[in-house]
Amino acid sequence: MAQLFPSLLAADFLHLDQELCALEDAGVDGVHFDVMDGQFVPNISVGLPVLNAVRRGTNLPIDVHLMIEDPGVYVQHFIDYGADMISVHVEATPHIHSVIQKIKDGGAKAGVVINPGTPVSMIEPILAFVDYVLVMTVNPGFGGQVFIERCLDKVRTLAQFKATQQLDFDIEVDGGINADTVTQALDAGATMLVTGSYFFHQPDYRQATQQLKG
Ligand code: DX5
Ligand code: ZN
């Protein structure tokens, strides 16, 4: 069964502690924490102090998605502030292997992310070193965008690569996941689902969790 990570970007920041309790009660597998720097993506979200608050508010695994330039400079800070898993965009650094290594040396799980315009071939050399691959199914920067179905071709390619090379990484999808698109993502081979605006607009998080996890 796939794991579900609701994206806190769509949560009620004024009542984050209540949101975190509700997510734990709902049985989600972890929370997805989106960090945007206004450089790598045209939006600014939250950073270390908010991560620290989330860490104090939950025991759920925290999956930090870094949409920032120079991620290698900051990964240890995010680990120190409570990240259990960190993913970095291959487009954001010429030193992806070294950044992945830094994350693992810091004791967190390491993921590599590809934008809709980036081919799988770009990350092939790193696949043996990562714990998960995040395939963006929207262009990063904003919640509430329309799912780009074509990106699922990359999920299929990765699932096949995983099988033929006997590798063990998870495949995460992020962007536009809702009750309709989730089926396609799962069929393509996704093992981790991020969901923001759809999930947090549901009146019953437990029901939404069961629905999306299938
Ligand atoms: C987009 C973020 C996503 C976003 C997903 O840049 O990486 O995690 O919160 O939100 P939805 O599910 O609304 O597309
Ligand atoms: Zn994200």
mmCIF file of N, CA and C and ligand atoms in Angstrom, residues 7 9 32 34 36 65 67 136 138-145 174-177 194-198, ligand 1:
data_model
loop_
_atom_site.group_PDB
_atom_site.id
_atom_site.type_symbol
_atom_site.label_atom_id
_atom_site.label_comp_id
_atom_site.label_asym_id
_atom_site.label_seq_id
_atom_site.Cartn_x
_atom_site.Cartn_y
_atom_site.Cartn_z
ATOM 1 N N SER A 7 0.651 17.639 2.390
ATOM 2 C CA SER A 7 1.554 18.788 2.336
ATOM 3 C C SER A 7 1.021 19.911 3.220
ATOM 4 N N LEU A 9 1.657 22.827 3.318
ATOM 5 C CA LEU A 9 1.465 24.095 2.610
ATOM 6 C C LEU A 9 -0.019 24.470 2.557
ATOM 7 N N HIS A 32 4.447 16.297 4.663
ATOM 8 C CA HIS A 32 5.332 16.833 3.626
ATOM 9 C C HIS A 32 5.490 18.325 3.913
ATOM 10 N N ASP A 34 7.072 21.803 2.557
ATOM 11 C CA ASP A 34 7.590 22.462 1.354
ATOM 12 C C ASP A 34 8.359 23.734 1.683
ATOM 13 N N MET A 36 10.391 26.888 0.064
ATOM 14 C CA MET A 36 10.611 27.634 -1.187
ATOM 15 C C MET A 36 11.367 28.925 -0.880
ATOM 16 N N HIS A 65 10.774 18.912 1.483
ATOM 17 C CA HIS A 65 10.984 19.073 0.040
ATOM 18 C C HIS A 65 11.631 20.443 -0.170
ATOM 19 N N MET A 67 12.851 23.300 -2.219
ATOM 20 C CA MET A 67 12.787 23.971 -3.525
ATOM 21 C C MET A 67 13.622 25.239 -3.413
ATOM 22 N N MET A 136 7.814 15.369 -9.800
ATOM 23 C CA MET A 136 6.844 16.471 -9.716
ATOM 24 C C MET A 136 5.790 16.287 -10.803
ATOM 25 N N VAL A 138 3.408 18.675 -11.062
ATOM 26 C CA VAL A 138 3.114 20.071 -11.426
ATOM 27 C C VAL A 138 4.464 20.775 -11.406
ATOM 28 N N ASN A 139 4.511 21.996 -11.903
ATOM 29 C CA ASN A 139 5.741 22.768 -11.749
ATOM 30 C C ASN A 139 5.798 23.275 -10.304
ATOM 31 N N PRO A 140 6.942 23.110 -9.648
ATOM 32 C CA PRO A 140 6.994 23.437 -8.231
ATOM 33 C C PRO A 140 6.801 24.941 -7.975
ATOM 34 N N GLY A 141 6.258 25.249 -6.811
ATOM 35 C CA GLY A 141 6.113 26.649 -6.413
ATOM 36 C C GLY A 141 4.765 26.983 -5.805
ATOM 37 N N PHE A 142 3.744 26.236 -6.203
ATOM 38 C CA PHE A 142 2.398 26.576 -5.734
ATOM 39 C C PHE A 142 1.555 25.323 -5.537
ATOM 40 N N GLY A 143 0.686 25.365 -4.538
ATOM 41 C CA GLY A 143 -0.304 24.307 -4.383
ATOM 42 C C GLY A 143 -1.480 24.592 -5.302
ATOM 43 N N GLY A 144 -2.352 23.616 -5.441
ATOM 44 C CA GLY A 144 -3.608 23.828 -6.161
ATOM 45 C C GLY A 144 -3.509 23.874 -7.676
ATOM 46 N N GLN A 145 -2.436 23.361 -8.245
ATOM 47 C CA GLN A 145 -2.314 23.369 -9.710
ATOM 48 C C GLN A 145 -2.859 22.070 -10.310
ATOM 49 N N ASP A 174 4.056 14.379 -6.479
ATOM 50 C CA ASP A 174 3.698 15.603 -5.758
ATOM 51 C C ASP A 174 3.122 16.614 -6.743
ATOM 52 N N GLY A 175 1.862 17.005 -6.488
ATOM 53 C CA GLY A 175 1.227 18.038 -7.303
ATOM 54 C C GLY A 175 -0.041 17.549 -7.966
ATOM 55 N N GLY A 176 -1.162 18.136 -7.572
ATOM 56 C CA GLY A 176 -2.435 17.825 -8.226
ATOM 57 C C GLY A 176 -2.988 16.450 -7.904
ATOM 58 N N ILE A 177 -2.553 15.859 -6.801
ATOM 59 C CA ILE A 177 -3.082 14.529 -6.434
ATOM 60 C C ILE A 177 -4.441 14.706 -5.744
ATOM 61 N N VAL A 194 1.966 12.672 -2.235
ATOM 62 C CA VAL A 194 1.835 13.956 -1.540
ATOM 63 C C VAL A 194 0.505 14.558 -1.982
ATOM 64 N N THR A 195 -0.232 15.115 -1.034
ATOM 65 C CA THR A 195 -1.483 15.766 -1.404
ATOM 66 C C THR A 195 -1.679 17.005 -0.552
ATOM 67 N N GLY A 196 -1.961 18.132 -1.207
ATOM 68 C CA GLY A 196 -2.108 19.393 -0.488
ATOM 69 C C GLY A 196 -3.531 19.892 -0.469
ATOM 70 N N SER A 197 -3.876 20.677 -1.487
ATOM 71 C CA SER A 197 -5.168 21.374 -1.451
ATOM 72 C C SER A 197 -6.358 20.414 -1.438
ATOM 73 N N TYR A 198 -6.281 19.317 -2.173
ATOM 74 C CA TYR A 198 -7.416 18.386 -2.167
ATOM 75 C C TYR A 198 -7.649 17.865 -0.748
HETATM 76 C C1 DX5 B 1 4.259 22.382 -4.997
HETATM 77 C C2 DX5 B 1 4.553 21.626 -3.735
HETATM 78 C C3 DX5 B 1 3.508 20.654 -3.357
HETATM 79 C C4 DX5 B 1 2.149 21.244 -3.103
HETATM 80 C C5 DX5 B 1 1.145 20.208 -3.507
HETATM 81 O O1 DX5 B 1 5.373 23.117 -5.339
HETATM 82 O O2 DX5 B 1 5.762 20.917 -3.855
HETATM 83 O O3 DX5 B 1 3.914 19.828 -2.283
HETATM 84 O O4 DX5 B 1 1.933 21.592 -1.758
HETATM 85 O O5 DX5 B 1 -0.105 20.773 -3.437
HETATM 86 P P1 DX5 B 1 -1.329 20.268 -4.318
HETATM 87 O O6 DX5 B 1 -1.659 18.881 -3.839
HETATM 88 O O7 DX5 B 1 -2.382 21.264 -3.981
HETATM 89 O O8 DX5 B 1 -0.910 20.293 -5.745
#
